[in-house]
Tab-separated table of C-alpha atoms and ligand atoms in Angstrom:
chain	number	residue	atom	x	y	z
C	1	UNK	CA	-34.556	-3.241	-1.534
C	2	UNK	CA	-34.615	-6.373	0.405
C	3	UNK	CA	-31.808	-8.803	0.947
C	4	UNK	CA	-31.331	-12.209	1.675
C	5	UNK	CA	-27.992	-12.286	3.268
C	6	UNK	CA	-25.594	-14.795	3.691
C	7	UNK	CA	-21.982	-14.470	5.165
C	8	UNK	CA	-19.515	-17.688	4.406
C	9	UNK	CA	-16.616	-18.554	6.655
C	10	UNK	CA	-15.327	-16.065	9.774
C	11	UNK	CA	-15.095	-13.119	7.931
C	12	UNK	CA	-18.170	-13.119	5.508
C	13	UNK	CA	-20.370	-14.650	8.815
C	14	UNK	CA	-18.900	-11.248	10.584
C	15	UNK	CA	-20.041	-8.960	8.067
C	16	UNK	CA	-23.515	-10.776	7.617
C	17	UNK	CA	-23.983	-10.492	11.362
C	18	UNK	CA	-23.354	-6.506	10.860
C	19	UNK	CA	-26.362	-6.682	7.842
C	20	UNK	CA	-28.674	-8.413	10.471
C	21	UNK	CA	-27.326	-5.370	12.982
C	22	UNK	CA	-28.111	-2.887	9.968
C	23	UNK	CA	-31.922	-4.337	9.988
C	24	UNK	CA	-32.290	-3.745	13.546
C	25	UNK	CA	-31.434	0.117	13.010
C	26	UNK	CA	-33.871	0.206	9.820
C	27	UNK	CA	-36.661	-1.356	11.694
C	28	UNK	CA	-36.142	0.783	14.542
C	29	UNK	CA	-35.311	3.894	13.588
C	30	UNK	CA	-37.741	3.581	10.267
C	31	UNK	CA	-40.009	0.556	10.803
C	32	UNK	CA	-39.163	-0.623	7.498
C	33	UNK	CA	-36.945	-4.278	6.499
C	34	UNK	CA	-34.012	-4.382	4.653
C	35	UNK	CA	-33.045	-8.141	5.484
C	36	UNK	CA	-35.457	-10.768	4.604
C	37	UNK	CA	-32.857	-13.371	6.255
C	38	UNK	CA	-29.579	-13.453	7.609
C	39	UNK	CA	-27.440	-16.528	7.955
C	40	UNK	CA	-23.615	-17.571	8.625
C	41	UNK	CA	-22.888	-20.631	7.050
C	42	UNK	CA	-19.193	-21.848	8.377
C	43	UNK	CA	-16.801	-25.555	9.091
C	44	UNK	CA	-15.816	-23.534	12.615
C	45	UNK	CA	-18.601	-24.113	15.289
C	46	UNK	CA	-16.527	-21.854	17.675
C	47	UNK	CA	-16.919	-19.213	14.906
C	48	UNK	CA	-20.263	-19.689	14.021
C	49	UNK	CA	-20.984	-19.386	18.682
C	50	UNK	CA	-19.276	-15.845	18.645
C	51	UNK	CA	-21.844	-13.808	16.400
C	52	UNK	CA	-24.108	-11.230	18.054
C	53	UNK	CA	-27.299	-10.696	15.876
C	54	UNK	CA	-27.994	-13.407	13.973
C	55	UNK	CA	-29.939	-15.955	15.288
C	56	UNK	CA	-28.644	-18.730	17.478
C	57	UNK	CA	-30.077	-21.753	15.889
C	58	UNK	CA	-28.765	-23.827	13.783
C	59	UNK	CA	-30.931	-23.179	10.838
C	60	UNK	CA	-29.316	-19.708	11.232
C	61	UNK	CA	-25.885	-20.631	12.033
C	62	UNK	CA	-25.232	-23.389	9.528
C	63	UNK	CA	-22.585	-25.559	10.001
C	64	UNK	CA	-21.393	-27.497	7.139
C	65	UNK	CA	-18.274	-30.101	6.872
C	66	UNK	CA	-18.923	-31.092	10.281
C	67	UNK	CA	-17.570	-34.635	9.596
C	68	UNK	CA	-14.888	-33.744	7.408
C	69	UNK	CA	-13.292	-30.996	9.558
C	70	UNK	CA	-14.569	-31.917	13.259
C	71	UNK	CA	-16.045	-28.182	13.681
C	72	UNK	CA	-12.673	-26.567	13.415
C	73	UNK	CA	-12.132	-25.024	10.174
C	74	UNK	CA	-10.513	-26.008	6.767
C	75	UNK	CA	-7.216	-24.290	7.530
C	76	UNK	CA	-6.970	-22.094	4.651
C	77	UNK	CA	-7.376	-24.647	1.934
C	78	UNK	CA	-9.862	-23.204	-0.060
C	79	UNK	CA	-10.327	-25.956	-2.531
C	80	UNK	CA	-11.452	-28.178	0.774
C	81	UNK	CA	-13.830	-25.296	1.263
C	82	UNK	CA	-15.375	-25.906	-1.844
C	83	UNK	CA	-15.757	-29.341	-1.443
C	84	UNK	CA	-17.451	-29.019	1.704
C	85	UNK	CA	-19.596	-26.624	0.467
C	86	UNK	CA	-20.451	-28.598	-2.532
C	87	UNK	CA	-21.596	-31.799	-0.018
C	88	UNK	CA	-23.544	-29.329	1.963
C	89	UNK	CA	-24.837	-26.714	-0.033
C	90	UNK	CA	-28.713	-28.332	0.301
C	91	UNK	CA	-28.306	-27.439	3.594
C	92	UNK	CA	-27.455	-24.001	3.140
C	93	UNK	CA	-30.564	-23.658	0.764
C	94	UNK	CA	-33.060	-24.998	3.071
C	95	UNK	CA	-32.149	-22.950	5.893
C	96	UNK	CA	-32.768	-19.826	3.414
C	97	UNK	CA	-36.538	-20.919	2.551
C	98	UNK	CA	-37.066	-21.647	6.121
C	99	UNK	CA	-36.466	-17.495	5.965
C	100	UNK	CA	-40.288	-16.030	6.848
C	101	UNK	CA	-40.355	-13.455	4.147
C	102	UNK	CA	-37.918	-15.446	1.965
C	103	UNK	CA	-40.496	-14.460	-1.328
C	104	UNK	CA	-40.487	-10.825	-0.559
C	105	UNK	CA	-36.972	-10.662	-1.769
C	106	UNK	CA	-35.592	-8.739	-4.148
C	107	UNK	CA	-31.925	-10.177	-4.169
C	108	UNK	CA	-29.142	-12.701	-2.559
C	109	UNK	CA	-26.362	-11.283	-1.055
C	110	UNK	CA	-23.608	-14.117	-0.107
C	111	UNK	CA	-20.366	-12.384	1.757
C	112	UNK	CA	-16.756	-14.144	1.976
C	113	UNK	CA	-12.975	-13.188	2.958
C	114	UNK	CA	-11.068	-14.363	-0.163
C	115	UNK	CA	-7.930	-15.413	1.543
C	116	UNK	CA	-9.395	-17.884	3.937
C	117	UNK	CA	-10.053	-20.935	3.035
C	118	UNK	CA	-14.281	-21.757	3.917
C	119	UNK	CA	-15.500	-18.341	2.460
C	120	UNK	CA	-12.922	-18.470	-0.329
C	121	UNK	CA	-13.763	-21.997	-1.662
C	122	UNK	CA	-17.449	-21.690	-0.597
C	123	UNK	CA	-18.829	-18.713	-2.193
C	124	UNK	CA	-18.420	-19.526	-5.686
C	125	UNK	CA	-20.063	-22.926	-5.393
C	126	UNK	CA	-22.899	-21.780	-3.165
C	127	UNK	CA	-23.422	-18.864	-5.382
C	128	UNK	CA	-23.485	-21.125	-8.261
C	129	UNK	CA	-26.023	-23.214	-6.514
C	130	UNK	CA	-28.230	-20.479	-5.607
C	131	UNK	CA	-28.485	-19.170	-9.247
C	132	UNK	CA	-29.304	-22.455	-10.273
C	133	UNK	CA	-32.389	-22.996	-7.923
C	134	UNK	CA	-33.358	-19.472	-8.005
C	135	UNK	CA	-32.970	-18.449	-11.506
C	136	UNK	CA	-35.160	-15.351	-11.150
C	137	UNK	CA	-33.402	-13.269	-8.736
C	138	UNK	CA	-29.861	-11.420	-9.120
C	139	UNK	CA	-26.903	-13.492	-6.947
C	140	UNK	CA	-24.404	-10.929	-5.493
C	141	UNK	CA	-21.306	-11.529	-3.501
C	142	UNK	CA	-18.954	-9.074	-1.208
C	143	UNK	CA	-15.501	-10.323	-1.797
C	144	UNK	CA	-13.020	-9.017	0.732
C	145	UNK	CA	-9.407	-8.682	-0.230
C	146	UNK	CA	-6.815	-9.325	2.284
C	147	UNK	CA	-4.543	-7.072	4.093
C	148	UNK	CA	-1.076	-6.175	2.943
C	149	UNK	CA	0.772	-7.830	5.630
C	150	UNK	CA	-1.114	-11.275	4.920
C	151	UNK	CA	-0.254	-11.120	1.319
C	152	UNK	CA	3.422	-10.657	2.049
C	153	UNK	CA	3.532	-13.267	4.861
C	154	UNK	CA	1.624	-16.751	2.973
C	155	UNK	CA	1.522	-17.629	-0.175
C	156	UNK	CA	-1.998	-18.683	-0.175
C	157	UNK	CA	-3.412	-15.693	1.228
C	158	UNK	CA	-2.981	-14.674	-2.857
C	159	UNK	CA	-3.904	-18.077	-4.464
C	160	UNK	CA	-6.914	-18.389	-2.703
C	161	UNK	CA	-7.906	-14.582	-3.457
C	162	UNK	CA	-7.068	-15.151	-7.398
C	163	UNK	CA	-9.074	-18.336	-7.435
C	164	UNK	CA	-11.607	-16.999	-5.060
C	165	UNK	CA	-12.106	-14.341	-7.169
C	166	UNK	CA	-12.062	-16.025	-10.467
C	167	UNK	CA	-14.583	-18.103	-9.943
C	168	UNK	CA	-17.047	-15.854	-8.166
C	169	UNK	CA	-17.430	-13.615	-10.922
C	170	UNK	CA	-18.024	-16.447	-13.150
C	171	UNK	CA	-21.111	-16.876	-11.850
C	172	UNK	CA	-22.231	-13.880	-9.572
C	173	UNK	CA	-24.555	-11.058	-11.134
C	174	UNK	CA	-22.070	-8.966	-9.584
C	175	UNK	CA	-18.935	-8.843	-7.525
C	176	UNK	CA	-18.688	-5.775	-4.793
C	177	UNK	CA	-14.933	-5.829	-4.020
C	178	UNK	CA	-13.834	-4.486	-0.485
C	179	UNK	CA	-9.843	-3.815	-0.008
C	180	UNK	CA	-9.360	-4.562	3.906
C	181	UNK	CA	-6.215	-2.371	3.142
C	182	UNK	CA	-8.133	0.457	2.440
C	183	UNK	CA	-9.703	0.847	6.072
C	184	UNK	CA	-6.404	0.798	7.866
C	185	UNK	CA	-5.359	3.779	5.415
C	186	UNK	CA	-8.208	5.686	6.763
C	187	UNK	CA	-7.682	5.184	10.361
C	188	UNK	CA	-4.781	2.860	11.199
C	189	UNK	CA	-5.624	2.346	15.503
C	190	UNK	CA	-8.626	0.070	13.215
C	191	UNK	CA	-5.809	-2.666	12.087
C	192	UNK	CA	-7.044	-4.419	15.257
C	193	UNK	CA	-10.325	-3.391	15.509
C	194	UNK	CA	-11.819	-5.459	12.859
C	195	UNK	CA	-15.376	-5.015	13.889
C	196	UNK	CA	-15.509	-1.240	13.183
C	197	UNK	CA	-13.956	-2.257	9.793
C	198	UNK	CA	-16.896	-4.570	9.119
C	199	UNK	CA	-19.378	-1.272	10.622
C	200	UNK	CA	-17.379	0.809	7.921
C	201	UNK	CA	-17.950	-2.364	5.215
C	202	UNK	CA	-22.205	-2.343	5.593
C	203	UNK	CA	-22.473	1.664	6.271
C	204	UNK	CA	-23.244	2.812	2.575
C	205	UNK	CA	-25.731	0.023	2.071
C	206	UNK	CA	-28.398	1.230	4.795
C	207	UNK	CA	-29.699	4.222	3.114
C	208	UNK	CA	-29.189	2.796	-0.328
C	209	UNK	CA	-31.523	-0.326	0.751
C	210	UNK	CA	-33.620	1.554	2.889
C	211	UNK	CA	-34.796	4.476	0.432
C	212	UNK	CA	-36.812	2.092	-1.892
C	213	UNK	CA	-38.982	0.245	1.077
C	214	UNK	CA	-39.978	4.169	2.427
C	215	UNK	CA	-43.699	4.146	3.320
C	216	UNK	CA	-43.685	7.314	4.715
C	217	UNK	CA	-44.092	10.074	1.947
C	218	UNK	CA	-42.248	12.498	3.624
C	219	UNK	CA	-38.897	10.469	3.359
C	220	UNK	CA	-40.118	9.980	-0.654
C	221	UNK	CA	-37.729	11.807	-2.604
C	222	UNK	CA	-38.430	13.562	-6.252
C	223	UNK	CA	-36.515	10.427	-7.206
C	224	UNK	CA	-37.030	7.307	-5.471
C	225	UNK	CA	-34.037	5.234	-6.184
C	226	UNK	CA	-35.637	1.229	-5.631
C	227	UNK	CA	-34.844	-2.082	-6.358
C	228	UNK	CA	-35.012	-1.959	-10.087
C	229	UNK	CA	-32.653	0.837	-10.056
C	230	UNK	CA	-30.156	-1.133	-8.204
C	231	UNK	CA	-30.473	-4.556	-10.024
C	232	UNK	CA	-29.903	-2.242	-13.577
C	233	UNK	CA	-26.239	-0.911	-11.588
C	234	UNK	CA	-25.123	-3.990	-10.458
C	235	UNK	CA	-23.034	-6.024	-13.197
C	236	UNK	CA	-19.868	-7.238	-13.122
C	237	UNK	CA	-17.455	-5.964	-11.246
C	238	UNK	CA	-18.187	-3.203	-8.558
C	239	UNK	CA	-17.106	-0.523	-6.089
C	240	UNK	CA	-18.806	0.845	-3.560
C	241	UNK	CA	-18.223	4.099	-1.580
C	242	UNK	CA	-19.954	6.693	0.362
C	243	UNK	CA	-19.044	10.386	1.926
C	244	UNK	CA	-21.117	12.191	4.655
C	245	UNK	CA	-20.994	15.122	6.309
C	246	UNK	CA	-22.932	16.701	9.572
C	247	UNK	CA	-24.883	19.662	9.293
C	248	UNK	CA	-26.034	22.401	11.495
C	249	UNK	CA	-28.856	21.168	13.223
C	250	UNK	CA	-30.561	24.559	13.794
C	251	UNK	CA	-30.840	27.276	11.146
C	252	UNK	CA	-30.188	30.762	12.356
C	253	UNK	CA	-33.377	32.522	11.715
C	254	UNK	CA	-31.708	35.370	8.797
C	255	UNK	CA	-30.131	31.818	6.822
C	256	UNK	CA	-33.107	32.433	3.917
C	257	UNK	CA	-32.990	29.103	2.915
C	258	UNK	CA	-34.166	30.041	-1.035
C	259	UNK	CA	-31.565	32.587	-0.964
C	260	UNK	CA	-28.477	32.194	-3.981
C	261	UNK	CA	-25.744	32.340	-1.103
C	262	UNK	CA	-27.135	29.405	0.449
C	263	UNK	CA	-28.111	26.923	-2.155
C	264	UNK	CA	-24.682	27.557	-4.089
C	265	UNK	CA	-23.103	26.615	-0.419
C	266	UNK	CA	-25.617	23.317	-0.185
C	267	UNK	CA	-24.599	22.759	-3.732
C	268	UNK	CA	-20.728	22.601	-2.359
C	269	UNK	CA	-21.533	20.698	0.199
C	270	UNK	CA	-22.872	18.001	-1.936
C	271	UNK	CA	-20.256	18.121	-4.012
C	272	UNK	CA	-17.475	17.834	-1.498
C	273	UNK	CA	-19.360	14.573	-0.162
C	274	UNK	CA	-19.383	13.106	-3.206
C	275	UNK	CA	-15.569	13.896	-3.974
C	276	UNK	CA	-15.589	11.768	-0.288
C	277	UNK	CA	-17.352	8.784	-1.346
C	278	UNK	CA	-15.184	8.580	-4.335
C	279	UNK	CA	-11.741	8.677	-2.618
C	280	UNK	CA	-13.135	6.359	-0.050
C	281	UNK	CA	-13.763	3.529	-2.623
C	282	UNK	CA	-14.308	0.430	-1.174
C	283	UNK	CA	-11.194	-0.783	-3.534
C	284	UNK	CA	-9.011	1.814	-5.583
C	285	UNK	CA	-9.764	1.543	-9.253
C	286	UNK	CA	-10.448	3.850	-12.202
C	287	UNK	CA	-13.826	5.370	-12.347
C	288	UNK	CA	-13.373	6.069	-16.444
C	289	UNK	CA	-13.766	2.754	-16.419
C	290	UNK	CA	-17.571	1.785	-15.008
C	291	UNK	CA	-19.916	1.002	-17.462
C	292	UNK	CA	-22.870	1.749	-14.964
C	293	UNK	CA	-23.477	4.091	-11.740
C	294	UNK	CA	-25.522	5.451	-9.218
C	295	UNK	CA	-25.756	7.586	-6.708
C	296	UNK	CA	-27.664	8.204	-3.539
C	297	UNK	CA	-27.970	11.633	-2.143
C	298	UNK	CA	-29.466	11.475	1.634
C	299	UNK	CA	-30.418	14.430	3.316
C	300	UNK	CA	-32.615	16.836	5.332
C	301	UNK	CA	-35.574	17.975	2.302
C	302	UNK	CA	-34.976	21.127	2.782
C	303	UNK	CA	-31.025	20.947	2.150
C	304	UNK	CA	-31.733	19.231	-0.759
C	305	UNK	CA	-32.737	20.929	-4.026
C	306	UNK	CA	-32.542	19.647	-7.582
C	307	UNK	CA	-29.443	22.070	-8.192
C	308	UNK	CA	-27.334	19.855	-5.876
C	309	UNK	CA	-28.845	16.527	-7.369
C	310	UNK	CA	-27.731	17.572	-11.191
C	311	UNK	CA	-24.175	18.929	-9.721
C	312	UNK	CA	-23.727	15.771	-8.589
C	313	UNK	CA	-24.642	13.994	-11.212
C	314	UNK	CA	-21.906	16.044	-13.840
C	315	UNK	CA	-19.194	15.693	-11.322
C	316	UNK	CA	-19.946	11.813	-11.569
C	317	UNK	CA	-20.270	11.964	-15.633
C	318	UNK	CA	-17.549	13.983	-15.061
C	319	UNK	CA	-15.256	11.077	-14.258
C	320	UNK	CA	-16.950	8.228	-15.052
C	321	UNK	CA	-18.002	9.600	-18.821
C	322	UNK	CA	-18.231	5.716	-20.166
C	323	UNK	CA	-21.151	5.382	-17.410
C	324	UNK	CA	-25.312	5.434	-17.426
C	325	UNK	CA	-25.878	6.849	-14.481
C	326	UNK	CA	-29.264	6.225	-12.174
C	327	UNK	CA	-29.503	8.167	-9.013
C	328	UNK	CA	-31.884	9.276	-5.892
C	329	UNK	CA	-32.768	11.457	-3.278
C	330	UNK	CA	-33.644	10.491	0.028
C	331	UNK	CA	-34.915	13.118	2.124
C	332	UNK	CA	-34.030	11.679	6.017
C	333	UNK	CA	-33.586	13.434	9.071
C	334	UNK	CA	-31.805	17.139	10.080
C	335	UNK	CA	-28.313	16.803	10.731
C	336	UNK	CA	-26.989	14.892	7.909
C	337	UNK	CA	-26.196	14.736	4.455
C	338	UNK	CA	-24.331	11.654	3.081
C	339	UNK	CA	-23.930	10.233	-0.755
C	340	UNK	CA	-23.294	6.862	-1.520
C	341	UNK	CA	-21.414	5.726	-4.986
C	342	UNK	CA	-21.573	2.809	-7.234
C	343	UNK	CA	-19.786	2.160	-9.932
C	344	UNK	CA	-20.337	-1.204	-11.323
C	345	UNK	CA	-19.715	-3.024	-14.654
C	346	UNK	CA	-15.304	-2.079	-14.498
C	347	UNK	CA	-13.922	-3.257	-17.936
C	348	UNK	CA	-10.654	-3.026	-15.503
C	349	UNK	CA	-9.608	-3.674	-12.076
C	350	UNK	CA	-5.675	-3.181	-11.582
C	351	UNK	CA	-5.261	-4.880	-8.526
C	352	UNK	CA	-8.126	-8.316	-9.585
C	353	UNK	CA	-5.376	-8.634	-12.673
C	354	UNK	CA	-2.303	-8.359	-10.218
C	355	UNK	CA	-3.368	-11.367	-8.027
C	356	UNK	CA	-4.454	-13.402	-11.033
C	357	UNK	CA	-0.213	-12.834	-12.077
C	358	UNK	CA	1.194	-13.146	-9.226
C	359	UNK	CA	-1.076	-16.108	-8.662
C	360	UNK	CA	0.291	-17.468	-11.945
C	361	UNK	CA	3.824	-17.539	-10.878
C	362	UNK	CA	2.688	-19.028	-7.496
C	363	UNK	CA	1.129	-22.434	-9.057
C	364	UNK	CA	4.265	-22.639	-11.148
C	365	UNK	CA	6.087	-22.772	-7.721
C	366	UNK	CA	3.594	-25.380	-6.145
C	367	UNK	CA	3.907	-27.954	-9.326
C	368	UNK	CA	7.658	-27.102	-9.071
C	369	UNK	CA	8.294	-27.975	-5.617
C	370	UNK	CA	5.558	-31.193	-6.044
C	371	UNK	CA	7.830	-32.468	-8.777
C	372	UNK	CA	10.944	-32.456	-7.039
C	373	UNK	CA	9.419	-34.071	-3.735
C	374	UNK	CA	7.836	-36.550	-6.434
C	375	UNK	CA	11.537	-36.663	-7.605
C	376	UNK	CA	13.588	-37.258	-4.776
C	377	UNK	CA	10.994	-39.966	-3.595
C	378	UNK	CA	11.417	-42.390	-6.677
C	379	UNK	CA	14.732	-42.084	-5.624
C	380	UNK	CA	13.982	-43.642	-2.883
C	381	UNK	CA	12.339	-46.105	-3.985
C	382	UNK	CA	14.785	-46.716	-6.427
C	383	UNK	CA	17.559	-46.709	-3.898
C	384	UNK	CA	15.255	-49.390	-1.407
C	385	UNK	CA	14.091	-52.003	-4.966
C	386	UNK	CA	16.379	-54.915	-3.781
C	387	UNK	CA	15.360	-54.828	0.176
C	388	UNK	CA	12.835	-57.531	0.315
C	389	UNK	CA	9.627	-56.853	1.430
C	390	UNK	CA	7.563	-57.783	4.544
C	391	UNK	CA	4.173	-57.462	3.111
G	1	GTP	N1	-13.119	-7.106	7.011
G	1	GTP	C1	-12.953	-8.281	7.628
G	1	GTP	N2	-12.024	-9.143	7.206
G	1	GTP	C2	-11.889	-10.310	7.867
G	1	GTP	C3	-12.671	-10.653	8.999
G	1	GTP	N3	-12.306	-11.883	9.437
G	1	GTP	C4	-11.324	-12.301	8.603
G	1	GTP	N4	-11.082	-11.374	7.644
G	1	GTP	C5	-10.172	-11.499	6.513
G	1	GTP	O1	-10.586	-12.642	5.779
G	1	GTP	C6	-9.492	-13.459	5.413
G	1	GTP	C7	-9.537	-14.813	6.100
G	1	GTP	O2	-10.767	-15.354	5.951
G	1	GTP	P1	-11.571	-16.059	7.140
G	1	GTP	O3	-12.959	-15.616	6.951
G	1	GTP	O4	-10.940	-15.879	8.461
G	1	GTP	O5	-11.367	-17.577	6.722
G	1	GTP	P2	-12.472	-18.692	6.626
G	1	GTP	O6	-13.339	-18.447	5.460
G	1	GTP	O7	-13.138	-18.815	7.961
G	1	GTP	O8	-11.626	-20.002	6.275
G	1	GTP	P3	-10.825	-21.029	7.222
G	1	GTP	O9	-10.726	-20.412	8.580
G	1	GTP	O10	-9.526	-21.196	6.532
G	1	GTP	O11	-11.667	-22.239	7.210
G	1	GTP	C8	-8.279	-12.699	5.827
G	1	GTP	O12	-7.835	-11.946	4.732
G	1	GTP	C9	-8.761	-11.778	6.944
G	1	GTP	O13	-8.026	-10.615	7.041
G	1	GTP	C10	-13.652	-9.714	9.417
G	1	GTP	O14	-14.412	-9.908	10.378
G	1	GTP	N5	-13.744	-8.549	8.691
G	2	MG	MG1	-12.386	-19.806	9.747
């Protein structure tokens, strides 16, 4: 599957730079393309300078609001964002077309922090803009949630995600939701290392795009999971995860590889993975609750047998019972066997309904505290009516 990727504000630029990084390895390593463009669109031109793969021009790089904000930002005031974004969205679109293999496309992919204040107010309305002018292919967006500590510390940091968030999936095919939280829980020396984060972020998309542009038919699997298979998962809102595990790189030469013994262990292997990818959801949520899933089993062919394919695909009906499930195998090279998850279409996501609350209660505040300032000013003015006037 091929991408058109486009990362809005610091974080969502970030994370597109590490797509354009993810098409270097593909082309590389497999001399295939994942990414038919990829471009940072932000109202911070020092931002926009510190990206490493994307390309430095400025049809690349987009900078938008540049009179409105003098290059430095919105300052967390998403709605600003938007408005930007809304002046200079044409801009944004002609930089994609410019893309060389902009037709061979299969799907956008636009990428934004929701707690910020350019990605936040930008992606909905450039999504929404995109849709519009390219009604035939699907519109997805990455929507990172903040961290813990910026929740607790600003106010905004949860209005912006609510309204960010809101509006996004009004009008994206899909919403992938990544909890920044959840990365520190894994390894917590990576609270300041948010470019491994953002490596951890794109890692299950490179053999999930990758196994559907395979030339080579010994990396064709019995089931080629494509494009079509990925549009058909992707609805609503989404989760993302993925497992992996190393394996021996040489087999001893009495390891039969049709013997019982060892398939039952490849079949636990597989398994185990899987049970990874799941607990490593991009953001915690119910699996009973996808409407639609897939699954991506990468591995060495001869690790990989059908047995291990239709294990995994029970354990996933398993918990996600509500779900169609599509799936693939991708035979790659020895060493490795990795899974990647999605479960898409959530008729519930605990923690999208507990910023939309606590959101609630937060523009309650704001109109509270506006009416009082409103207040105490006609007073005043009230207190000032008989001072004559020099104007
Ligand atoms: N995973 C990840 N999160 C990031 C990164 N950069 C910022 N964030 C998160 O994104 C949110 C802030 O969004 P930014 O992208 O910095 O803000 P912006 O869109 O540039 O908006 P303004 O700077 O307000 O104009 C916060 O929750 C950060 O924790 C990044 O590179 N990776
Ligand atoms: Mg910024």
């Amino acid at each position: 599957m091929k991408l058109v990727v486009i990362g809005l504000g610091q974080c969502g630029s970030r994370i597109a730079d590490e797509f354009a990084r993810l098409n270097g390895r593909a082309r590389s390593q497999r001399g295939i393309e994942i990414i038919t463009g990829a471009f940072a669109v932000n109202t911070d031109a020092t931002d926009l300078s510190g990206l490493q793969t994307i390309k430095a021009d400025y049809q690349h790089r987009v900078l938008i609001g540049g009179r409105k904000t003098g290059g430095h930002g919105v300052g967390k005031i998403n709605e600003l964002g938007a408005e930007i974004a809304r002046e200079d969205a044409d801009k944004v679109v002609d930089s994609i077309r410019t893309a060389r293999h902009f037709y061979e496309s299969d799907a956008f992919l636009l990428i934004a922090g929701a707690a910020g204040g350019t990605g936040s107010g930008g992606l909905p309305v450039v999504t929404q803009y995109i849709k519009d002018r390219y009604a035939d292919k699907p519109v997805y967006n990455i929507i990172v949630l903040p961290f813990e500590h910026e929740e607790s510390t600003e106010d905004r940091t949860v209005y912006n995600t609510a309204t960010c968030l809101k509006s996004s999936s009004s009008v994206a095919d899909a919403v992938i939701l990544v909890d920044n939280q959840r990365y520190v829980r894994k390894d917590f020396s990576l609270k300041n290392n948010i470019i491994k984060i953002n490596a951890l972020i794109v890692e299950p998309f490179y053999n999930l795009l990758c196994a559907g542009e395979e030339k080579k038919a010994k990396h064709i699997g019995a089931k080629l999971l494509d494009a079509g298979d990925i549009i058909q998962t992707l609805v609503g809102w989404t989760v993302i995860g993925y497992g992996k595990s190393q394996l021996p790189l040489l087999r001893l030469p009495f390891e039969r590889t049709r013997s019982f013994r060892k398939k039952s262990t490849e079949t636990h292997k597989g398994i185990q993975v899987m049970d990874e990818a799941i607990s490593e959801l991009s953001l915690r949520c119910n699996p009973a609750d996808a409407s639609r899933a897939l699954y991506l089993l990468s591995a060495p062919a001869r690790e990989m047998n059908m047995d291990v394919v239709k294990e995994l695909g029970e354990y996933l009906k398993d918990i996600a019972p509500k779900a169609i499930i599509r799936n693939g195998d991708y035979p790659r090279e020895r060493g490795m066997l990795d899974v990647t998850v999605i479960l898409s279409e959530l008729s519930d996501v605990e923690k999208v309904r507990q910023y939309y609350s606590e959101s609630a209660t937060f523009i309650h505040e704001v109109t509270k505290k506006q009416e009082e300032v409103e207040k105490k000013l006609r007073g005043i003015d009230e207190a000032g009516k008989d001072i004559p006037s020099l104007l």
